[in-house]
Short mmCIF file of C-alpha atoms in Angstrom, two decimals:
data_model
loop_
_atom_site.label_atom_id
_atom_site.label_comp_id
_atom_site.label_asym_id
_atom_site.label_seq_id
_atom_site.Cartn_x
_atom_site.Cartn_y
_atom_site.Cartn_z
CA MET A 83 35.06 -3.39 -14.90
CA SER A 84 35.98 0.29 -15.31
CA SER A 85 38.11 2.21 -12.82
CA PRO A 86 36.39 4.22 -10.05
CA SER A 87 37.40 7.58 -11.53
CA SER A 88 36.27 6.77 -15.06
CA SER A 89 33.03 5.18 -13.88
CA ALA A 90 32.22 8.15 -11.66
CA SER A 91 32.89 10.51 -14.56
CA SER A 92 30.71 8.54 -16.96
CA PHE A 93 28.02 8.37 -14.30
CA SER A 94 27.99 12.17 -13.96
CA SER A 95 27.50 12.67 -17.69
CA PHE A 96 24.90 9.93 -17.70
CA SER A 97 22.99 11.60 -14.82
CA ALA A 98 22.73 14.85 -16.70
CA SER A 99 21.52 13.38 -19.97
CA SER A 100 19.43 10.30 -19.22
CA SER A 101 15.83 11.30 -19.86
CA LEU A 102 14.73 7.66 -19.76
CA LEU A 103 15.89 7.15 -16.19
CA TYR A 104 14.43 10.46 -15.03
CA ALA A 105 11.12 9.46 -16.62
CA HIS A 106 11.13 6.46 -14.27
CA GLY A 107 11.52 8.69 -11.20
CA TRP A 108 15.27 9.24 -10.91
CA ASP A 109 16.30 12.39 -9.02
CA SER A 110 19.28 13.97 -7.25
CA GLY A 111 18.49 12.09 -4.04
CA TRP A 112 18.70 8.73 -5.77
CA ALA A 113 21.87 9.86 -7.56
CA ALA A 114 23.56 10.69 -4.25
CA CYS A 115 22.50 7.36 -2.79
CA PHE A 116 23.83 5.53 -5.83
CA ALA A 117 27.25 7.22 -5.87
CA PRO A 118 29.13 4.37 -4.08
CA TYR A 119 27.82 1.89 -6.64
CA ALA A 120 28.73 4.21 -9.52
CA ALA A 121 32.29 4.15 -8.20
CA GLN A 122 32.22 0.37 -8.63
CA GLY A 123 31.22 0.69 -12.27
CA LEU A 124 27.61 -0.43 -11.73
CA VAL A 125 24.69 1.25 -13.48
CA PRO A 126 21.39 2.38 -11.92
CA GLY A 127 17.98 1.19 -12.99
CA ARG A 128 14.44 0.84 -11.77
CA VAL A 129 12.82 -2.56 -11.40
CA VAL A 130 9.71 -2.65 -13.60
CA ARG A 131 8.81 -6.32 -13.20
CA VAL A 132 9.94 -9.26 -11.07
CA ASP A 133 9.73 -12.92 -12.01
CA ARG A 134 11.14 -15.89 -10.15
CA GLY A 135 14.88 -15.29 -9.91
CA GLN A 136 14.96 -12.54 -12.52
CA CYS A 137 13.66 -9.04 -13.12
CA ASP A 138 13.32 -6.41 -15.84
CA VAL A 139 15.21 -3.21 -15.05
CA ALA A 140 14.81 0.15 -16.82
CA THR A 141 18.27 1.71 -17.28
CA ALA A 142 19.56 4.71 -19.18
CA ASP A 143 20.14 2.46 -22.19
CA GLY A 144 16.75 0.76 -22.08
CA LEU A 145 15.21 -2.33 -20.54
CA VAL A 146 17.56 -5.10 -19.43
CA ARG A 147 16.98 -8.56 -17.98
CA ALA A 148 18.91 -9.17 -14.76
CA ASP A 149 19.39 -12.06 -12.36
CA THR A 150 18.50 -11.47 -8.68
CA ALA A 151 20.64 -14.25 -7.16
CA PHE A 152 22.77 -11.74 -5.21
CA VAL A 153 19.78 -9.91 -3.68
CA THR A 154 17.57 -12.71 -2.34
CA PRO A 155 17.55 -12.30 1.46
CA HIS A 156 15.62 -14.62 3.75
CA ASP A 157 13.46 -11.69 4.90
CA PRO A 158 10.53 -11.52 2.42
CA LEU A 159 10.19 -7.79 3.10
CA ARG A 160 13.64 -7.20 1.61
CA VAL A 161 13.34 -9.11 -1.65
CA VAL A 162 13.55 -7.23 -4.94
CA CYS A 163 10.22 -5.61 -5.75
CA THR A 164 8.68 -3.59 -8.55
CA GLY A 165 9.59 0.04 -7.92
CA ASP A 166 12.98 -0.66 -6.35
CA TRP A 167 16.06 1.20 -7.56
CA ALA A 168 18.87 -1.23 -8.27
CA ALA A 169 22.60 -1.34 -9.00
CA VAL A 170 23.10 -3.54 -12.06
CA ASP A 171 26.13 -4.91 -13.89
CA PRO A 172 27.09 -2.78 -16.89
CA GLU A 173 26.63 -4.22 -20.36
CA GLY A 174 29.22 -6.85 -21.14
CA ALA A 175 30.35 -7.30 -17.53
CA SER A 176 28.65 -10.67 -17.09
CA ASP A 177 26.21 -13.01 -18.74
CA PRO A 178 23.61 -12.87 -17.36
CA ARG A 179 23.76 -9.40 -15.86
CA TYR A 180 23.11 -9.31 -12.12
CA VAL A 181 21.39 -6.97 -9.70
CA ARG A 182 24.18 -6.39 -7.19
CA ALA A 183 22.25 -4.25 -4.68
CA CYS A 184 19.02 -2.33 -4.13
CA LEU A 185 18.96 1.23 -2.83
CA PRO A 186 17.22 1.85 0.53
CA ARG A 187 13.50 2.36 -0.03
CA ARG A 188 11.79 5.66 0.69
CA THR A 189 8.42 3.98 1.09
CA ALA A 190 7.12 0.42 0.84
CA PHE A 191 3.60 -0.95 0.51
CA ALA A 192 3.37 -4.18 2.52
CA ARG A 193 0.66 -6.60 3.60
CA SER A 194 0.67 -9.85 5.56
CA THR A 195 0.54 -13.05 3.54
CA SER A 196 -2.30 -15.54 3.75
CA SER A 197 0.09 -18.23 5.00
CA LYS A 198 0.34 -19.28 8.65
CA ARG A 199 3.95 -18.14 8.89
CA SER A 200 3.09 -14.51 9.72
CA GLU A 201 5.24 -13.11 6.94
CA GLY A 202 4.98 -9.78 5.21
CA GLN A 203 4.84 -9.27 1.46
CA ILE A 204 6.05 -6.18 -0.37
CA LEU A 205 3.62 -5.13 -3.09
CA ALA A 206 5.41 -2.02 -4.38
CA ALA A 207 8.41 0.10 -3.43
CA ASN A 208 9.13 3.83 -3.51
CA VAL A 209 5.50 4.81 -4.01
CA ASP A 210 4.14 8.36 -3.62
CA HIS A 211 0.45 7.77 -4.36
CA ALA A 212 -1.76 4.75 -3.67
CA VAL A 213 -4.93 4.59 -5.79
CA ILE A 214 -7.46 2.25 -4.18
CA THR A 215 -9.85 1.11 -6.90
CA VAL A 216 -13.38 0.21 -5.76
CA SER A 217 -15.97 -1.06 -8.24
CA LEU A 218 -19.48 0.40 -8.18
CA ALA A 219 -20.75 -2.74 -9.91
CA VAL A 220 -21.23 -4.26 -6.45
CA GLU A 221 -22.27 -2.98 -3.03
CA LEU A 222 -19.67 -0.87 -1.29
CA ASP A 223 -17.63 -2.67 1.36
CA LEU A 224 -16.60 0.19 3.65
CA GLY A 225 -14.64 -2.12 5.93
CA ARG A 226 -12.45 -3.26 3.05
CA ILE A 227 -11.86 0.35 2.00
CA GLU A 228 -10.75 1.18 5.56
CA ARG A 229 -8.38 -1.78 5.47
CA PHE A 230 -6.79 -0.66 2.18
CA LEU A 231 -6.49 2.88 3.51
CA ALA A 232 -4.68 1.69 6.65
CA LEU A 233 -2.10 -0.10 4.52
CA ALA A 234 -1.72 2.92 2.24
CA TRP A 235 -1.17 5.39 5.07
CA GLU A 236 1.26 3.03 6.78
CA SER A 237 3.31 2.74 3.58
CA GLY A 238 3.99 6.47 3.54
CA ALA A 239 2.01 7.04 0.34
CA GLN A 240 -0.90 9.46 -0.09
CA PRO A 241 -4.06 7.43 -0.78
CA THR A 242 -6.81 8.27 -3.26
CA VAL A 243 -10.02 6.25 -3.61
CA VAL A 244 -11.33 5.74 -7.14
CA LEU A 245 -14.94 4.58 -7.50
CA SER A 246 -14.63 2.78 -10.83
CA LYS A 247 -17.42 1.90 -13.25
CA ALA A 248 -19.30 5.06 -12.26
CA ASP A 249 -21.30 4.82 -15.50
CA LEU A 250 -23.24 1.96 -13.84
CA VAL A 251 -24.76 4.58 -11.50
CA PRO A 252 -26.50 6.94 -13.96
CA ASP A 253 -28.32 8.91 -11.25
CA PRO A 254 -25.99 11.78 -10.21
CA VAL A 255 -27.72 12.11 -6.84
CA GLY A 256 -27.25 8.43 -6.10
CA LEU A 257 -23.61 8.68 -7.15
CA SER A 258 -23.06 11.66 -4.85
CA TYR A 259 -24.44 9.64 -1.93
CA LEU A 260 -21.99 6.82 -2.66
CA VAL A 261 -19.11 9.29 -2.78
CA ALA A 262 -20.25 10.78 0.53
CA ASP A 263 -20.41 7.32 2.13
CA VAL A 264 -16.80 6.65 1.18
CA GLU A 265 -15.67 10.12 2.28
CA THR A 266 -16.98 9.39 5.79
CA VAL A 267 -14.52 6.49 6.14
CA ALA A 268 -11.66 8.22 4.33
CA PRO A 269 -10.73 11.43 6.18
CA GLY A 270 -8.10 13.43 4.33
CA VAL A 271 -8.50 11.34 1.17
CA GLN A 272 -9.78 12.44 -2.23
CA VAL A 273 -12.62 10.26 -3.57
CA VAL A 274 -12.94 10.24 -7.38
CA PRO A 275 -15.91 8.67 -9.22
CA LEU A 276 -14.52 7.44 -12.53
CA SER A 277 -15.64 5.65 -15.66
CA SER A 278 -13.05 4.31 -18.08
CA THR A 279 -15.93 3.87 -20.56
CA THR A 280 -17.12 7.48 -20.63
CA GLY A 281 -13.92 9.14 -19.43
CA GLU A 282 -15.66 10.70 -16.41
CA GLY A 283 -13.14 11.55 -13.69
CA LEU A 284 -10.12 10.47 -15.73
CA ASP A 285 -8.77 14.02 -15.99
CA VAL A 286 -9.03 14.41 -12.21
CA LEU A 287 -7.11 11.20 -11.56
CA SER A 288 -4.52 12.02 -14.23
CA ALA A 289 -3.76 15.24 -12.37
CA VAL A 290 -3.40 13.32 -9.10
CA VAL A 291 -0.91 10.79 -10.47
CA ALA A 292 1.12 13.20 -12.64
CA GLY A 293 4.59 13.19 -11.13
CA GLY A 294 5.82 10.65 -8.62
CA THR A 295 5.04 6.95 -8.51
CA THR A 296 1.49 5.61 -8.18
CA VAL A 297 0.42 2.08 -7.29
CA LEU A 298 -3.01 0.75 -8.31
CA LEU A 299 -4.66 -1.44 -5.67
CA GLY A 300 -7.95 -3.28 -5.39
CA VAL A 301 -9.64 -6.64 -5.49
CA SER A 302 -10.01 -8.71 -8.67
CA GLY A 303 -12.62 -7.24 -10.98
CA ALA A 304 -12.32 -3.70 -9.60
CA GLY A 305 -11.20 -2.38 -12.99
CA LYS A 306 -7.52 -1.70 -12.25
CA SER A 307 -6.22 -3.01 -15.57
CA THR A 308 -8.80 -1.01 -17.52
CA LEU A 309 -7.84 2.05 -15.50
CA ALA A 310 -4.14 1.41 -16.13
CA ASN A 311 -4.77 1.27 -19.88
CA ALA A 312 -6.71 4.54 -19.72
CA LEU A 313 -3.95 6.32 -17.78
CA VAL A 314 -1.11 5.00 -19.94
CA GLY A 315 -3.06 5.76 -23.11
CA GLU A 316 -2.67 2.32 -24.68
CA ASP A 317 -3.59 -1.29 -23.98
CA VAL A 318 -0.67 -2.32 -21.79
CA MET A 319 -2.76 -4.71 -19.66
CA ASP A 320 -5.15 -7.52 -20.62
CA VAL A 321 -8.74 -6.95 -19.52
CA GLN A 322 -11.51 -9.46 -18.78
CA ALA A 323 -15.11 -8.81 -17.80
CA ALA A 324 -16.07 -9.26 -14.17
CA ARG A 325 -19.12 -11.27 -13.12
CA ASP A 326 -22.16 -9.05 -12.73
CA ILE A 327 -23.40 -10.95 -9.67
CA ASP A 328 -20.44 -10.17 -7.41
CA GLY A 329 -18.08 -8.04 -9.47
CA LYS A 330 -15.30 -10.62 -9.18
CA GLY A 331 -12.95 -11.17 -12.07
CA ARG A 332 -10.04 -13.36 -12.95
CA HIS A 333 -6.49 -12.28 -12.24
CA THR A 334 -5.79 -10.55 -15.56
CA THR A 335 -2.73 -9.05 -13.87
CA THR A 336 -0.51 -11.77 -12.39
CA THR A 337 2.63 -9.73 -11.77
CA ARG A 338 3.36 -6.19 -10.67
CA ASN A 339 4.23 -4.04 -13.68
CA LEU A 340 5.63 -0.52 -13.88
CA PHE A 341 4.79 1.92 -16.70
CA VAL A 342 5.80 5.48 -17.52
CA LEU A 343 2.77 7.76 -17.90
CA PRO A 344 2.54 10.13 -20.89
CA THR A 345 1.53 12.98 -18.57
CA GLY A 346 4.55 12.40 -16.33
CA GLY A 347 4.94 10.03 -13.42
CA VAL A 348 5.10 6.28 -13.08
CA LEU A 349 2.31 3.72 -12.58
CA ILE A 350 2.55 0.31 -10.91
CA ASP A 351 -0.34 -2.08 -11.55
CA THR A 352 -0.78 -4.97 -9.11
CA PRO A 353 -2.71 -8.26 -9.21
CA GLY A 354 -6.15 -8.23 -7.60
CA LEU A 355 -5.90 -8.74 -3.85
CA ARG A 356 -8.35 -11.25 -2.39
CA GLY A 357 -6.80 -10.97 1.06
CA VAL A 358 -5.80 -7.61 2.51
CA GLY A 359 -4.04 -8.47 5.75
CA LEU A 360 -2.50 -5.70 7.83
CA TRP A 361 1.24 -5.66 8.40
CA ASP A 362 2.40 -3.62 11.41
CA ALA A 363 -0.07 -0.88 10.48
CA GLU A 364 -1.01 0.71 13.82
CA THR A 365 -0.12 4.20 12.61
CA GLY A 366 -2.10 3.68 9.41
CA VAL A 367 -5.15 2.48 11.35
CA GLY A 368 -4.90 5.59 13.52
CA GLN A 369 -4.96 7.84 10.45
CA VAL A 370 -7.97 6.07 8.94
CA PHE A 371 -9.89 6.46 12.20
CA SER A 372 -8.50 9.85 13.14
CA GLU A 373 -11.84 11.05 14.54
CA ILE A 374 -11.88 8.18 17.04
CA GLU A 375 -8.29 8.88 18.10
CA GLU A 376 -9.17 12.54 18.59
CA LEU A 377 -12.16 11.60 20.74
CA ALA A 378 -10.04 9.14 22.73
CA ALA A 379 -7.70 11.97 23.68
CA ASP A 380 -10.59 13.44 25.72
CA CYS A 381 -11.35 10.21 27.61
CA ARG A 382 -10.79 10.33 31.38
CA PHE A 383 -8.40 7.38 31.31
CA HIS A 384 -5.49 7.23 28.87
CA ASP A 385 -5.93 3.45 28.46
CA CYS A 386 -9.71 3.65 28.01
CA ALA A 387 -11.10 0.67 26.07
CA HIS A 388 -14.19 2.69 25.06
CA GLU A 389 -16.57 0.15 26.53
CA SER A 390 -18.06 0.94 29.93
CA GLU A 391 -15.44 3.20 31.50
CA PRO A 392 -16.65 6.44 33.11
CA GLY A 393 -15.75 9.60 31.26
CA CYS A 394 -15.36 7.89 27.88
CA ALA A 395 -15.66 10.50 25.12
CA VAL A 396 -15.98 7.80 22.46
CA ALA A 397 -18.97 6.24 24.24
CA VAL A 398 -20.62 9.67 24.42
CA ALA A 399 -20.16 10.09 20.65
CA ILE A 400 -21.75 6.68 20.08
CA GLU A 401 -24.71 7.60 22.28
CA ASP A 402 -25.38 10.94 20.60
CA GLY A 403 -25.00 9.41 17.13
CA SER A 404 -22.02 11.49 15.99
CA LEU A 405 -19.89 8.32 15.74
CA PRO A 406 -21.42 5.30 13.97
CA VAL A 407 -21.22 2.01 15.86
CA ARG A 408 -19.94 0.30 12.70
CA ARG A 409 -17.01 2.70 12.60
CA LEU A 410 -15.93 1.90 16.16
CA GLU A 411 -16.31 -1.84 15.59
CA SER A 412 -14.16 -1.65 12.46
CA TYR A 413 -11.51 0.34 14.35
CA ARG A 414 -11.38 -2.26 17.11
CA LYS A 415 -11.25 -5.12 14.63
CA LEU A 416 -8.28 -3.71 12.73
CA LEU A 417 -6.40 -2.85 15.92
CA ARG A 418 -6.92 -6.38 17.29
CA GLU A 419 -5.81 -7.93 14.02
CA ASN A 420 -2.71 -5.76 13.91
CA GLN A 421 -1.88 -6.54 17.54
CA ARG A 422 -2.20 -10.28 16.94
CA LEU A 423 0.12 -10.05 13.96
CA VAL A 424 2.71 -8.02 15.81
CA ALA A 425 2.50 -10.42 18.76
CA LYS A 426 3.34 -13.34 16.48
CA THR A 427 6.48 -11.60 15.30
CA ASP A 428 7.52 -9.91 18.55
CA ALA A 429 8.21 -12.24 21.48
CA ARG A 430 8.53 -9.37 23.94
CA LEU A 431 5.16 -7.90 23.06
CA ARG A 432 3.61 -11.36 23.11
CA SER A 433 4.83 -11.78 26.69
CA GLU A 434 3.42 -8.39 27.69
CA ILE A 435 0.03 -9.17 26.16
CA LEU A 436 -0.06 -12.52 27.96
CA LYS A 437 0.68 -10.81 31.28
CA ASP A 438 -2.05 -8.25 30.59
CA TRP A 439 -4.56 -11.01 29.83
CA LYS A 440 -3.64 -12.77 33.09
CA ARG A 441 -3.98 -9.52 35.05
CA LYS A 442 -7.40 -8.78 33.57
CA GLY A 443 -8.46 -12.36 34.23
CA ALA A 444 -7.41 -12.09 37.88
CA GLU A 445 -9.24 -8.77 38.23
CA GLY A 446 -12.34 -10.29 36.69
CA ARG A 447 -12.30 -13.20 39.13
CA ARG A 448 -11.72 -10.80 42.04
CA ASN A 449 -14.67 -8.61 41.01
CA LEU A 450 -16.86 -11.70 40.69
CA GLU A 451 -15.92 -12.79 44.21
CA LEU A 452 -16.70 -9.31 45.54
CA LYS A 453 -20.13 -9.41 43.95
CA ARG A 454 -20.78 -12.79 45.53
CA GLY A 455 -19.62 -11.52 48.92
CA ARG A 456 -16.76 -14.00 49.15
CA ALA A 457 -13.85 -11.59 49.11
CA ARG A 458 -11.29 -12.32 51.78
#
């Protein structure tokens, strides 16, 4: 392995000349973070694909295959993920080459797994934009869109909703109504109707994803792989037709893959997500339902449950029709789900919730006794 001084010198010249690494998102911030590893003679690279025990890493000299045996922590949220920046053995240092460390992530897109172990799963790392792909071949599921948006906001990325297969809605008025429906559940989010067949909306989305790193998200059959091919400008992903009856498709994408876009920026395509479980996403839920949180600030009681409390501003909005009942129910559902998940992973909070349940139960029994005239 080279000496610290020579490796640092070679790293400086590399940093100034490596267009390939910069195309994958390298910048001065990452260079500063990598400096200690450069002193050890390691080389930087971005993880473009992860398989079991190995990954493909884009370095200044091209794509290399590296072993991840030294970066496999027990915490599933810290495993190597597509989008990570890694410190890799230089060429000739070992066979196979190893990922020796991953740089701290700026952002991370995580969800809870479908297992009963209450574990999180990292879908993509160091993401700037999250494109949530929703197919217009089937009826809109606003609740699912809200769920994706909560995860996106929580990750630190800026979400955009793409209504794919817009050519299936030939009536422009009908399409505008669908866009408006999604905009009502996506405050602060751009909604783009798009057709990979006709090219409608592709220029708008290309401008959104130019620069930075974008992750494509959505259920199977939403058209993510077709959209990825359109953005990259070539067939980098296999595509299969979705069923007309429910819009579901097979998992044409089975791993998370990272591509450099011809217009600048980086794209990460992900497998279709059948389950979109929240993972410690209270802040994200609050951003999705910002109008409810703003109303709640005007409630008489700071811990108002927005049910039957006097002076509840949320209840007033429900009564006058300015806040849809479905919206409040979805907000409550996601908050409860997130609280249950956090409780499973936080013993202290679990104890506090249990005490609160017992207190409310005691108050309920006391009120019942008062109504029956049996209070002592």
